[in-house]
Amino acid sequence: MVGLKPSDVPPPLGVKMASAGAAACIADIVTFPLDTAKVRLQIQGEKTAVGGIRYRGVFGTISTMIRTEGPRSLYNGLVAGLQRQLCFASIRIGLYDNVKNFYTGGKDNPGVLIRILAGCTTGAMAVSFAQPTDVVKVRFQAQMNLDGVARRYNGTMQAYKHIFQNEGIRGLWKGTLPNITRNALVNCTELVTYDLIKEAILKHKLMSDNLPCHFVSAFGAGFVTTVIASPVDVVKTRYMNSPPGQYKSAINCAWTMLTKEGPSAFYKGFVPSFLRLGSWNVVMFVSFEQIKRAMMVSKKRMEATN
């Protein structure tokens, strides 16, 4: 199980979900500028650069944004991002062990296919609930805070209201299919890779179940996940950020990218994606392990005093 030693008693579902949501929010706060840079690089090329601004590389993008829009622009969409993680990560990560046990009937040492199925299941479930928060987050990250450039949205709640009024309920769930595909890939790759790397490290006694082990497992999971999920991530970002009518569907968006910009368009923003996902995984999994253990210790102390 993710974050458990064989001798550990599995924590309650509520503890796992709360720990996952809190850890994901911490990871988002730390890595959000990298995610914003990734979004800007991914949408670059679909329209004429505003004010002649072009982004070059992750740190060049961050530098350009600070110079032209101010430091606060790096955290555009943070409120929606935290809202997303509270309901998204708590489901996709917090439910992973329980869904895995459901598919195995409670048996120990499930196979890779069962782990993949559990990861895909919780990833798809999470998107179904959290999609509106992801749409708002991406659109905030994509909009530029420049003088003379009209802003699409002025606040998080105003954005939800504006999208609903102008695009209907479908606008809030725009890009659900590519996002389910992307997050099923991300979730199963991220959690399964972390699971397998950590198990291998502990099995061969390379490290004990502590912070260095969690760091190595999370970093490896971040790299593998970025390689597999980048093409779908770029399509998801482009499609969710697009105004009504620009693309007929997510597949049409992908085809337009391929024909107009070539195959390399699907790996735009790869470096910031890896820097963000790698660092996000490290912060999230390390925080997840520590928060979960702290909550279990507190729970046992409370039970002992009662």
PDB file of C-alpha atoms in Angstrom:
ATOM      1  CA  MET A   1       0.000   0.000   0.000  1.00  0.00           C
ATOM      2  CA  VAL A   2       1.125   3.578  -0.639  1.00  0.00           C
ATOM      3  CA  GLY A   3       2.925   4.910   2.418  1.00  0.00           C
ATOM      4  CA  LEU A   4       2.520   1.820   4.589  1.00  0.00           C
ATOM      5  CA  LYS A   5       5.059  -0.582   6.026  1.00  0.00           C
ATOM      6  CA  PRO A   6       3.968  -4.234   6.015  1.00  0.00           C
ATOM      7  CA  SER A   7       3.559  -4.164   9.815  1.00  0.00           C
ATOM      8  CA  ASP A   8       1.414  -1.029   9.829  1.00  0.00           C
ATOM      9  CA  VAL A   9      -2.291  -1.091  10.524  1.00  0.00           C
ATOM     10  CA  PRO A  10      -3.996   0.582   7.522  1.00  0.00           C
ATOM     11  CA  PRO A  11      -5.251   4.055   8.465  1.00  0.00           C
ATOM     12  CA  PRO A  12      -8.989   4.776   8.146  1.00  0.00           C
ATOM     13  CA  LEU A  13     -10.299   6.050   4.825  1.00  0.00           C
ATOM     14  CA  GLY A  14     -10.982   9.513   6.253  1.00  0.00           C
ATOM     15  CA  VAL A  15      -7.366   9.851   7.431  1.00  0.00           C
ATOM     16  CA  LYS A  16      -6.009   8.873   4.011  1.00  0.00           C
ATOM     17  CA  MET A  17      -8.331  11.242   2.132  1.00  0.00           C
ATOM     18  CA  ALA A  18      -7.655  14.187   4.465  1.00  0.00           C
ATOM     19  CA  SER A  19      -3.890  13.524   4.364  1.00  0.00           C
ATOM     20  CA  ALA A  20      -3.897  13.318   0.560  1.00  0.00           C
ATOM     21  CA  GLY A  21      -5.878  16.555   0.157  1.00  0.00           C
ATOM     22  CA  ALA A  22      -3.676  18.477   2.603  1.00  0.00           C
ATOM     23  CA  ALA A  23      -0.428  17.122   1.118  1.00  0.00           C
ATOM     24  CA  ALA A  24      -1.555  17.977  -2.427  1.00  0.00           C
ATOM     25  CA  CYS A  25      -2.384  21.566  -1.379  1.00  0.00           C
ATOM     26  CA  ILE A  26       1.100  21.950   0.132  1.00  0.00           C
ATOM     27  CA  ALA A  27       2.651  20.583  -3.068  1.00  0.00           C
ATOM     28  CA  ASP A  28       0.529  22.933  -5.216  1.00  0.00           C
ATOM     29  CA  ILE A  29       1.575  26.023  -3.241  1.00  0.00           C
ATOM     30  CA  VAL A  30       5.264  25.095  -3.590  1.00  0.00           C
ATOM     31  CA  THR A  31       5.197  24.201  -7.302  1.00  0.00           C
ATOM     32  CA  PHE A  32       2.437  26.460  -8.711  1.00  0.00           C
ATOM     33  CA  PRO A  33       4.795  28.861 -10.584  1.00  0.00           C
ATOM     34  CA  LEU A  34       6.203  25.875 -12.512  1.00  0.00           C
ATOM     35  CA  ASP A  35       2.679  24.756 -13.385  1.00  0.00           C
ATOM     36  CA  THR A  36       1.769  28.255 -14.614  1.00  0.00           C
ATOM     37  CA  ALA A  37       4.940  28.364 -16.757  1.00  0.00           C
ATOM     38  CA  LYS A  38       4.015  24.951 -18.173  1.00  0.00           C
ATOM     39  CA  VAL A  39       0.535  26.177 -19.167  1.00  0.00           C
ATOM     40  CA  ARG A  40       1.937  29.308 -20.865  1.00  0.00           C
ATOM     41  CA  LEU A  41       4.427  27.212 -22.868  1.00  0.00           C
ATOM     42  CA  GLN A  42       1.759  24.668 -23.819  1.00  0.00           C
ATOM     43  CA  ILE A  43      -0.658  27.251 -25.242  1.00  0.00           C
ATOM     44  CA  GLN A  44       2.106  29.175 -27.034  1.00  0.00           C
ATOM     45  CA  GLY A  45       1.708  28.675 -30.748  1.00  0.00           C
ATOM     46  CA  GLU A  46      -2.071  28.371 -30.896  1.00  0.00           C
ATOM     47  CA  LYS A  47      -2.476  32.138 -31.358  1.00  0.00           C
ATOM     48  CA  THR A  48      -0.469  35.269 -32.072  1.00  0.00           C
ATOM     49  CA  ALA A  49       1.698  36.302 -29.136  1.00  0.00           C
ATOM     50  CA  VAL A  50       0.086  39.151 -27.177  1.00  0.00           C
ATOM     51  CA  GLY A  51       2.303  42.235 -27.151  1.00  0.00           C
ATOM     52  CA  GLY A  52       4.989  40.315 -29.026  1.00  0.00           C
ATOM     53  CA  ILE A  53       5.789  38.297 -25.893  1.00  0.00           C
ATOM     54  CA  ARG A  54       7.389  34.898 -26.515  1.00  0.00           C
ATOM     55  CA  TYR A  55       8.336  32.407 -23.845  1.00  0.00           C
ATOM     56  CA  ARG A  56      11.620  30.485 -23.969  1.00  0.00           C
ATOM     57  CA  GLY A  57      12.123  27.692 -21.473  1.00  0.00           C
ATOM     58  CA  VAL A  58      10.690  27.316 -18.007  1.00  0.00           C
ATOM     59  CA  PHE A  59      12.892  29.817 -16.197  1.00  0.00           C
ATOM     60  CA  GLY A  60      12.742  32.229 -19.153  1.00  0.00           C
ATOM     61  CA  THR A  61       8.939  32.034 -18.970  1.00  0.00           C
ATOM     62  CA  ILE A  62       8.927  32.708 -15.233  1.00  0.00           C
ATOM     63  CA  SER A  63      11.355  35.619 -15.704  1.00  0.00           C
ATOM     64  CA  THR A  64       9.263  37.093 -18.554  1.00  0.00           C
ATOM     65  CA  MET A  65       6.051  36.810 -16.535  1.00  0.00           C
ATOM     66  CA  ILE A  66       7.600  38.535 -13.506  1.00  0.00           C
ATOM     67  CA  ARG A  67       9.000  41.313 -15.724  1.00  0.00           C
ATOM     68  CA  THR A  68       5.838  41.939 -17.760  1.00  0.00           C
ATOM     69  CA  GLU A  69       3.017  40.974 -15.366  1.00  0.00           C
ATOM     70  CA  GLY A  70       4.521  41.006 -11.889  1.00  0.00           C
ATOM     71  CA  PRO A  71       5.307  38.164  -9.438  1.00  0.00           C
ATOM     72  CA  ARG A  72       1.642  37.598  -8.532  1.00  0.00           C
ATOM     73  CA  SER A  73       0.964  36.375 -12.088  1.00  0.00           C
ATOM     74  CA  LEU A  74       2.834  33.152 -11.251  1.00  0.00           C
ATOM     75  CA  TYR A  75       0.028  32.301  -8.837  1.00  0.00           C
ATOM     76  CA  ASN A  76      -2.902  33.075 -11.165  1.00  0.00           C
ATOM     77  CA  GLY A  77      -5.547  30.418 -10.492  1.00  0.00           C
ATOM     78  CA  LEU A  78      -4.097  29.274  -7.149  1.00  0.00           C
ATOM     79  CA  VAL A  79      -7.486  29.440  -5.379  1.00  0.00           C
ATOM     80  CA  ALA A  80      -9.074  27.184  -8.005  1.00  0.00           C
ATOM     81  CA  GLY A  81      -5.960  25.002  -7.873  1.00  0.00           C
ATOM     82  CA  LEU A  82      -6.332  24.465  -4.120  1.00  0.00           C
ATOM     83  CA  GLN A  83     -10.058  23.830  -4.521  1.00  0.00           C
ATOM     84  CA  ARG A  84      -9.152  21.255  -7.155  1.00  0.00           C
ATOM     85  CA  GLN A  85      -6.646  19.452  -4.962  1.00  0.00           C
ATOM     86  CA  LEU A  86      -8.960  19.301  -1.941  1.00  0.00           C
ATOM     87  CA  CYS A  87     -11.556  17.297  -3.867  1.00  0.00           C
ATOM     88  CA  PHE A  88      -9.279  15.808  -6.549  1.00  0.00           C
ATOM     89  CA  ALA A  89      -6.257  14.442  -4.658  1.00  0.00           C
ATOM     90  CA  SER A  90      -8.340  13.245  -1.723  1.00  0.00           C
ATOM     91  CA  ILE A  91     -10.208  10.958  -4.162  1.00  0.00           C
ATOM     92  CA  ARG A  92      -7.469   9.839  -6.568  1.00  0.00           C
ATOM     93  CA  ILE A  93      -4.803   9.259  -3.897  1.00  0.00           C
ATOM     94  CA  GLY A  94      -6.885   8.757  -0.758  1.00  0.00           C
ATOM     95  CA  LEU A  95      -9.112   6.075  -2.314  1.00  0.00           C
ATOM     96  CA  TYR A  96      -6.307   4.246  -4.180  1.00  0.00           C
ATOM     97  CA  ASP A  97      -5.551   1.604  -1.520  1.00  0.00           C
ATOM     98  CA  ASN A  98      -9.243   0.927  -0.858  1.00  0.00           C
ATOM     99  CA  VAL A  99     -10.066   0.504  -4.560  1.00  0.00           C
ATOM    100  CA  LYS A 100      -6.999  -1.720  -4.963  1.00  0.00           C
ATOM    101  CA  ASN A 101      -8.221  -3.887  -2.059  1.00  0.00           C
ATOM    102  CA  PHE A 102     -11.707  -3.970  -3.575  1.00  0.00           C
ATOM    103  CA  TYR A 103     -10.369  -5.376  -6.857  1.00  0.00           C
ATOM    104  CA  THR A 104      -8.246  -7.998  -5.070  1.00  0.00           C
ATOM    105  CA  GLY A 105     -10.836  -8.958  -2.491  1.00  0.00           C
ATOM    106  CA  GLY A 106      -8.469  -7.834   0.271  1.00  0.00           C
ATOM    107  CA  LYS A 107      -5.540 -10.027  -0.799  1.00  0.00           C
ATOM    108  CA  ASP A 108      -1.966  -8.851  -0.200  1.00  0.00           C
ATOM    109  CA  ASN A 109       0.631  -8.113  -2.927  1.00  0.00           C
ATOM    110  CA  PRO A 110      -1.681  -7.260  -5.856  1.00  0.00           C
ATOM    111  CA  GLY A 111      -0.265  -7.546  -9.373  1.00  0.00           C
ATOM    112  CA  VAL A 112       0.694  -4.603 -11.593  1.00  0.00           C
ATOM    113  CA  LEU A 113      -2.513  -4.830 -13.643  1.00  0.00           C
ATOM    114  CA  ILE A 114      -4.665  -4.537 -10.509  1.00  0.00           C
ATOM    115  CA  ARG A 115      -2.650  -1.503  -9.397  1.00  0.00           C
ATOM    116  CA  ILE A 116      -3.042   0.087 -12.850  1.00  0.00           C
ATOM    117  CA  LEU A 117      -6.792  -0.585 -12.816  1.00  0.00           C
ATOM    118  CA  ALA A 118      -7.123   0.949  -9.343  1.00  0.00           C
ATOM    119  CA  GLY A 119      -5.115   4.027 -10.398  1.00  0.00           C
ATOM    120  CA  CYS A 120      -7.179   4.528 -13.552  1.00  0.00           C
ATOM    121  CA  THR A 121     -10.415   4.116 -11.572  1.00  0.00           C
ATOM    122  CA  THR A 122      -9.638   6.692  -8.865  1.00  0.00           C
ATOM    123  CA  GLY A 123      -8.145   9.087 -11.427  1.00  0.00           C
ATOM    124  CA  ALA A 124     -11.325   8.991 -13.534  1.00  0.00           C
ATOM    125  CA  MET A 125     -13.545   9.337 -10.448  1.00  0.00           C
ATOM    126  CA  ALA A 126     -11.603  12.387  -9.268  1.00  0.00           C
ATOM    127  CA  VAL A 127     -11.888  14.190 -12.621  1.00  0.00           C
ATOM    128  CA  SER A 128     -15.655  13.624 -12.687  1.00  0.00           C
ATOM    129  CA  PHE A 129     -15.949  15.627  -9.439  1.00  0.00           C
ATOM    130  CA  ALA A 130     -13.187  18.208  -9.853  1.00  0.00           C
ATOM    131  CA  GLN A 131     -13.326  19.152 -13.564  1.00  0.00           C
ATOM    132  CA  PRO A 132     -14.868  22.651 -13.103  1.00  0.00           C
ATOM    133  CA  THR A 133     -12.019  23.647 -10.760  1.00  0.00           C
ATOM    134  CA  ASP A 134      -9.458  22.479 -13.328  1.00  0.00           C
ATOM    135  CA  VAL A 135     -11.110  24.483 -16.140  1.00  0.00           C
ATOM    136  CA  VAL A 136     -11.041  27.674 -14.041  1.00  0.00           C
ATOM    137  CA  LYS A 137      -7.448  27.049 -12.899  1.00  0.00           C
ATOM    138  CA  VAL A 138      -6.148  26.587 -16.450  1.00  0.00           C
ATOM    139  CA  ARG A 139      -7.962  29.665 -17.760  1.00  0.00           C
ATOM    140  CA  PHE A 140      -6.597  31.844 -14.965  1.00  0.00           C
ATOM    141  CA  GLN A 141      -3.066  30.571 -15.585  1.00  0.00           C
ATOM    142  CA  ALA A 142      -3.413  31.267 -19.310  1.00  0.00           C
ATOM    143  CA  GLN A 143      -4.732  34.838 -19.047  1.00  0.00           C
ATOM    144  CA  MET A 144      -2.163  37.619 -19.137  1.00  0.00           C
ATOM    145  CA  ASN A 145      -2.144  40.524 -16.667  1.00  0.00           C
ATOM    146  CA  LEU A 146      -1.009  43.236 -19.069  1.00  0.00           C
ATOM    147  CA  ASP A 147      -2.092  46.862 -19.405  1.00  0.00           C
ATOM    148  CA  GLY A 148      -4.422  47.233 -22.363  1.00  0.00           C
ATOM    149  CA  VAL A 149      -5.183  43.488 -22.514  1.00  0.00           C
ATOM    150  CA  ALA A 150      -8.725  42.565 -21.517  1.00  0.00           C
ATOM    151  CA  ARG A 151      -8.967  39.999 -18.714  1.00  0.00           C
ATOM    152  CA  ARG A 152     -11.379  37.113 -19.193  1.00  0.00           C
ATOM    153  CA  TYR A 153     -11.989  36.712 -15.460  1.00  0.00           C
ATOM    154  CA  ASN A 154     -11.502  38.883 -12.367  1.00  0.00           C
ATOM    155  CA  GLY A 155     -12.078  36.341  -9.603  1.00  0.00           C
ATOM    156  CA  THR A 156     -12.516  32.615  -9.014  1.00  0.00           C
ATOM    157  CA  MET A 157     -16.243  32.636  -8.220  1.00  0.00           C
ATOM    158  CA  GLN A 158     -16.863  35.161 -11.021  1.00  0.00           C
ATOM    159  CA  ALA A 159     -15.112  32.767 -13.391  1.00  0.00           C
ATOM    160  CA  TYR A 160     -17.382  29.848 -12.424  1.00  0.00           C
ATOM    161  CA  LYS A 161     -20.433  32.096 -12.876  1.00  0.00           C
ATOM    162  CA  HIS A 162     -19.215  33.565 -16.180  1.00  0.00           C
ATOM    163  CA  ILE A 163     -18.432  30.163 -17.694  1.00  0.00           C
ATOM    164  CA  PHE A 164     -21.815  28.770 -16.596  1.00  0.00           C
ATOM    165  CA  GLN A 165     -23.728  31.772 -17.973  1.00  0.00           C
ATOM    166  CA  ASN A 166     -21.901  31.904 -21.315  1.00  0.00           C
ATOM    167  CA  GLU A 167     -21.056  28.243 -21.989  1.00  0.00           C
ATOM    168  CA  GLY A 168     -23.571  26.389 -19.853  1.00  0.00           C
ATOM    169  CA  ILE A 169     -22.899  23.413 -17.599  1.00  0.00           C
ATOM    170  CA  ARG A 170     -20.910  21.817 -20.438  1.00  0.00           C
ATOM    171  CA  GLY A 171     -18.452  24.701 -20.252  1.00  0.00           C
ATOM    172  CA  LEU A 172     -17.568  23.826 -16.662  1.00  0.00           C
ATOM    173  CA  TRP A 173     -16.943  20.222 -17.670  1.00  0.00           C
ATOM    174  CA  LYS A 174     -15.163  21.162 -20.899  1.00  0.00           C
ATOM    175  CA  GLY A 175     -12.310  18.820 -21.721  1.00  0.00           C
ATOM    176  CA  THR A 176     -13.544  16.104 -19.343  1.00  0.00           C
ATOM    177  CA  LEU A 177     -12.660  13.277 -21.755  1.00  0.00           C
ATOM    178  CA  PRO A 178      -9.024  14.324 -22.366  1.00  0.00           C
ATOM    179  CA  ASN A 179      -8.722  15.156 -18.667  1.00  0.00           C
ATOM    180  CA  ILE A 180     -10.028  11.730 -17.634  1.00  0.00           C
ATOM    181  CA  THR A 181      -7.590  10.165 -20.105  1.00  0.00           C
ATOM    182  CA  ARG A 182      -4.747  12.323 -18.835  1.00  0.00           C
ATOM    183  CA  ASN A 183      -5.472  11.781 -15.146  1.00  0.00           C
ATOM    184  CA  ALA A 184      -6.101   8.058 -15.541  1.00  0.00           C
ATOM    185  CA  LEU A 185      -2.626   7.885 -17.119  1.00  0.00           C
ATOM    186  CA  VAL A 186      -1.075  10.208 -14.526  1.00  0.00           C
ATOM    187  CA  ASN A 187      -2.727   8.549 -11.557  1.00  0.00           C
ATOM    188  CA  CYS A 188      -1.976   4.954 -12.459  1.00  0.00           C
ATOM    189  CA  THR A 189       1.581   5.791 -13.585  1.00  0.00           C
ATOM    190  CA  GLU A 190       2.286   8.022 -10.593  1.00  0.00           C
ATOM    191  CA  LEU A 191       0.861   5.773  -7.882  1.00  0.00           C
ATOM    192  CA  VAL A 192       1.876   2.442  -9.416  1.00  0.00           C
ATOM    193  CA  THR A 193       5.431   3.619 -10.142  1.00  0.00           C
ATOM    194  CA  TYR A 194       5.758   5.051  -6.632  1.00  0.00           C
ATOM    195  CA  ASP A 195       4.357   1.813  -5.200  1.00  0.00           C
ATOM    196  CA  LEU A 196       6.715  -0.414  -7.200  1.00  0.00           C
ATOM    197  CA  ILE A 197       9.881   1.675  -6.685  1.00  0.00           C
ATOM    198  CA  LYS A 198       9.244   1.926  -2.962  1.00  0.00           C
ATOM    199  CA  GLU A 199       8.503  -1.788  -2.638  1.00  0.00           C
ATOM    200  CA  ALA A 200      11.684  -2.668  -4.562  1.00  0.00           C
ATOM    201  CA  ILE A 201      13.798  -0.361  -2.369  1.00  0.00           C
ATOM    202  CA  LEU A 202      12.379  -1.864   0.830  1.00  0.00           C
ATOM    203  CA  LYS A 203      12.506  -5.454  -0.476  1.00  0.00           C
ATOM    204  CA  HIS A 204      16.209  -5.212  -1.360  1.00  0.00           C
ATOM    205  CA  LYS A 205      16.890  -3.206   1.825  1.00  0.00           C
ATOM    206  CA  LEU A 206      18.493  -0.332  -0.097  1.00  0.00           C
ATOM    207  CA  MET A 207      16.855   2.171   2.262  1.00  0.00           C
ATOM    208  CA  SER A 208      14.524   2.116   5.223  1.00  0.00           C
ATOM    209  CA  ASP A 209      10.944   3.410   5.002  1.00  0.00           C
ATOM    210  CA  ASN A 210      11.809   7.045   5.612  1.00  0.00           C
ATOM    211  CA  LEU A 211      12.270  10.378   3.841  1.00  0.00           C
ATOM    212  CA  PRO A 212      15.126   9.426   1.416  1.00  0.00           C
ATOM    213  CA  CYS A 213      13.148   6.379   0.263  1.00  0.00           C
ATOM    214  CA  HIS A 214      10.032   8.505  -0.266  1.00  0.00           C
ATOM    215  CA  PHE A 215      12.086  11.135  -2.140  1.00  0.00           C
ATOM    216  CA  VAL A 216      13.645   8.635  -4.595  1.00  0.00           C
ATOM    217  CA  SER A 217      10.329   6.850  -5.194  1.00  0.00           C
ATOM    218  CA  ALA A 218       8.446  10.112  -5.778  1.00  0.00           C
ATOM    219  CA  PHE A 219      11.123  11.557  -8.105  1.00  0.00           C
ATOM    220  CA  GLY A 220      11.151   8.389 -10.229  1.00  0.00           C
ATOM    221  CA  ALA A 221       7.358   8.380 -10.383  1.00  0.00           C
ATOM    222  CA  GLY A 222       7.371  12.029 -11.515  1.00  0.00           C
ATOM    223  CA  PHE A 223       9.739  11.387 -14.435  1.00  0.00           C
ATOM    224  CA  VAL A 224       7.909   8.296 -15.737  1.00  0.00           C
ATOM    225  CA  THR A 225       4.559  10.061 -15.415  1.00  0.00           C
ATOM    226  CA  THR A 226       5.726  13.144 -17.339  1.00  0.00           C
ATOM    227  CA  VAL A 227       7.001  11.078 -20.273  1.00  0.00           C
ATOM    228  CA  ILE A 228       3.743   9.148 -20.595  1.00  0.00           C
ATOM    229  CA  ALA A 229       1.227  11.908 -19.864  1.00  0.00           C
ATOM    230  CA  SER A 230       2.714  15.004 -21.596  1.00  0.00           C
ATOM    231  CA  PRO A 231       0.934  14.640 -24.992  1.00  0.00           C
ATOM    232  CA  VAL A 232      -2.488  14.270 -23.373  1.00  0.00           C
ATOM    233  CA  ASP A 233      -1.689  17.073 -20.920  1.00  0.00           C
ATOM    234  CA  VAL A 234      -0.919  19.543 -23.719  1.00  0.00           C
ATOM    235  CA  VAL A 235      -4.154  18.681 -25.567  1.00  0.00           C
ATOM    236  CA  LYS A 236      -6.125  18.988 -22.313  1.00  0.00           C
ATOM    237  CA  THR A 237      -4.646  22.428 -21.573  1.00  0.00           C
ATOM    238  CA  ARG A 238      -5.217  23.751 -25.106  1.00  0.00           C
ATOM    239  CA  TYR A 239      -8.786  22.450 -25.279  1.00  0.00           C
ATOM    240  CA  MET A 240      -9.893  23.653 -21.826  1.00  0.00           C
ATOM    241  CA  ASN A 241      -8.416  27.118 -22.436  1.00  0.00           C
ATOM    242  CA  SER A 242      -9.950  27.524 -25.918  1.00  0.00           C
ATOM    243  CA  PRO A 243     -12.940  29.833 -26.519  1.00  0.00           C
ATOM    244  CA  PRO A 244     -16.184  28.223 -27.762  1.00  0.00           C
ATOM    245  CA  GLY A 245     -15.921  27.076 -31.385  1.00  0.00           C
ATOM    246  CA  GLN A 246     -12.127  27.061 -31.727  1.00  0.00           C
ATOM    247  CA  TYR A 247     -11.983  23.268 -31.629  1.00  0.00           C
ATOM    248  CA  LYS A 248     -14.821  20.841 -32.369  1.00  0.00           C
ATOM    249  CA  SER A 249     -13.502  18.268 -29.901  1.00  0.00           C
ATOM    250  CA  ALA A 250     -10.389  17.201 -28.033  1.00  0.00           C
ATOM    251  CA  ILE A 251      -9.489  14.937 -30.955  1.00  0.00           C
ATOM    252  CA  ASN A 252      -9.867  17.872 -33.357  1.00  0.00           C
ATOM    253  CA  CYS A 253      -7.609  19.915 -31.063  1.00  0.00           C
ATOM    254  CA  ALA A 254      -4.952  17.180 -31.177  1.00  0.00           C
ATOM    255  CA  TRP A 255      -5.228  16.889 -34.985  1.00  0.00           C
ATOM    256  CA  THR A 256      -4.943  20.682 -35.407  1.00  0.00           C
ATOM    257  CA  MET A 257      -1.807  20.693 -33.271  1.00  0.00           C
ATOM    258  CA  LEU A 258      -0.288  17.838 -35.262  1.00  0.00           C
ATOM    259  CA  THR A 259      -0.988  19.375 -38.686  1.00  0.00           C
ATOM    260  CA  LYS A 260      -0.100  22.989 -37.818  1.00  0.00           C
ATOM    261  CA  GLU A 261       2.765  22.589 -35.349  1.00  0.00           C
ATOM    262  CA  GLY A 262       4.040  19.043 -35.824  1.00  0.00           C
ATOM    263  CA  PRO A 263       4.569  16.175 -33.348  1.00  0.00           C
ATOM    264  CA  SER A 264       6.884  18.238 -31.142  1.00  0.00           C
ATOM    265  CA  ALA A 265       3.858  20.350 -30.103  1.00  0.00           C
ATOM    266  CA  PHE A 266       2.703  17.454 -27.915  1.00  0.00           C
ATOM    267  CA  TYR A 267       5.816  17.824 -25.777  1.00  0.00           C
ATOM    268  CA  LYS A 268       5.708  21.606 -25.436  1.00  0.00           C
ATOM    269  CA  GLY A 269       6.458  22.543 -21.871  1.00  0.00           C
ATOM    270  CA  PHE A 270       8.053  19.130 -21.147  1.00  0.00           C
ATOM    271  CA  VAL A 271      10.830  20.539 -18.946  1.00  0.00           C
ATOM    272  CA  PRO A 272       8.475  22.599 -16.735  1.00  0.00           C
ATOM    273  CA  SER A 273       6.084  19.639 -16.730  1.00  0.00           C
ATOM    274  CA  PHE A 274       8.847  17.400 -15.377  1.00  0.00           C
ATOM    275  CA  LEU A 275      10.190  20.014 -12.973  1.00  0.00           C
ATOM    276  CA  ARG A 276       6.678  20.627 -11.717  1.00  0.00           C
ATOM    277  CA  LEU A 277       5.516  16.995 -11.609  1.00  0.00           C
ATOM    278  CA  GLY A 278       8.804  15.735 -10.193  1.00  0.00           C
ATOM    279  CA  SER A 279       8.925  18.360  -7.449  1.00  0.00           C
ATOM    280  CA  TRP A 280       5.145  18.064  -6.892  1.00  0.00           C
ATOM    281  CA  ASN A 281       5.483  14.309  -6.398  1.00  0.00           C
ATOM    282  CA  VAL A 282       8.354  14.731  -3.951  1.00  0.00           C
ATOM    283  CA  VAL A 283       6.570  17.374  -1.859  1.00  0.00           C
ATOM    284  CA  MET A 284       3.198  15.614  -2.025  1.00  0.00           C
ATOM    285  CA  PHE A 285       4.326  12.064  -1.196  1.00  0.00           C
ATOM    286  CA  VAL A 286       6.722  13.160   1.557  1.00  0.00           C
ATOM    287  CA  SER A 287       4.008  15.412   3.051  1.00  0.00           C
ATOM    288  CA  PHE A 288       1.408  12.650   2.603  1.00  0.00           C
ATOM    289  CA  GLU A 289       3.519  10.118   4.506  1.00  0.00           C
ATOM    290  CA  GLN A 290       4.260  12.540   7.358  1.00  0.00           C
ATOM    291  CA  ILE A 291       0.725  13.972   7.678  1.00  0.00           C
ATOM    292  CA  LYS A 292      -0.816  10.497   7.593  1.00  0.00           C
ATOM    293  CA  ARG A 293       1.546   9.200  10.272  1.00  0.00           C
ATOM    294  CA  ALA A 294       0.971  12.286  12.437  1.00  0.00           C
ATOM    295  CA  MET A 295      -2.803  11.852  12.136  1.00  0.00           C
ATOM    296  CA  MET A 296      -2.525   8.167  13.070  1.00  0.00           C
ATOM    297  CA  VAL A 297      -0.391   9.031  16.125  1.00  0.00           C
ATOM    298  CA  SER A 298      -2.932  11.675  17.183  1.00  0.00           C
ATOM    299  CA  LYS A 299      -5.790   9.224  16.657  1.00  0.00           C
ATOM    300  CA  LYS A 300      -4.095   6.557  18.810  1.00  0.00           C
ATOM    301  CA  ARG A 301      -3.404   9.111  21.563  1.00  0.00           C
ATOM    302  CA  MET A 302      -7.022  10.220  21.550  1.00  0.00           C
ATOM    303  CA  GLU A 303      -8.193   6.607  21.736  1.00  0.00           C
ATOM    304  CA  ALA A 304      -5.784   5.920  24.612  1.00  0.00           C
ATOM    305  CA  THR A 305      -7.142   8.837  26.657  1.00  0.00           C
ATOM    306  CA  ASN A 306     -10.782   7.816  26.142  1.00  0.00           C
TER     307      ASN A 306
END
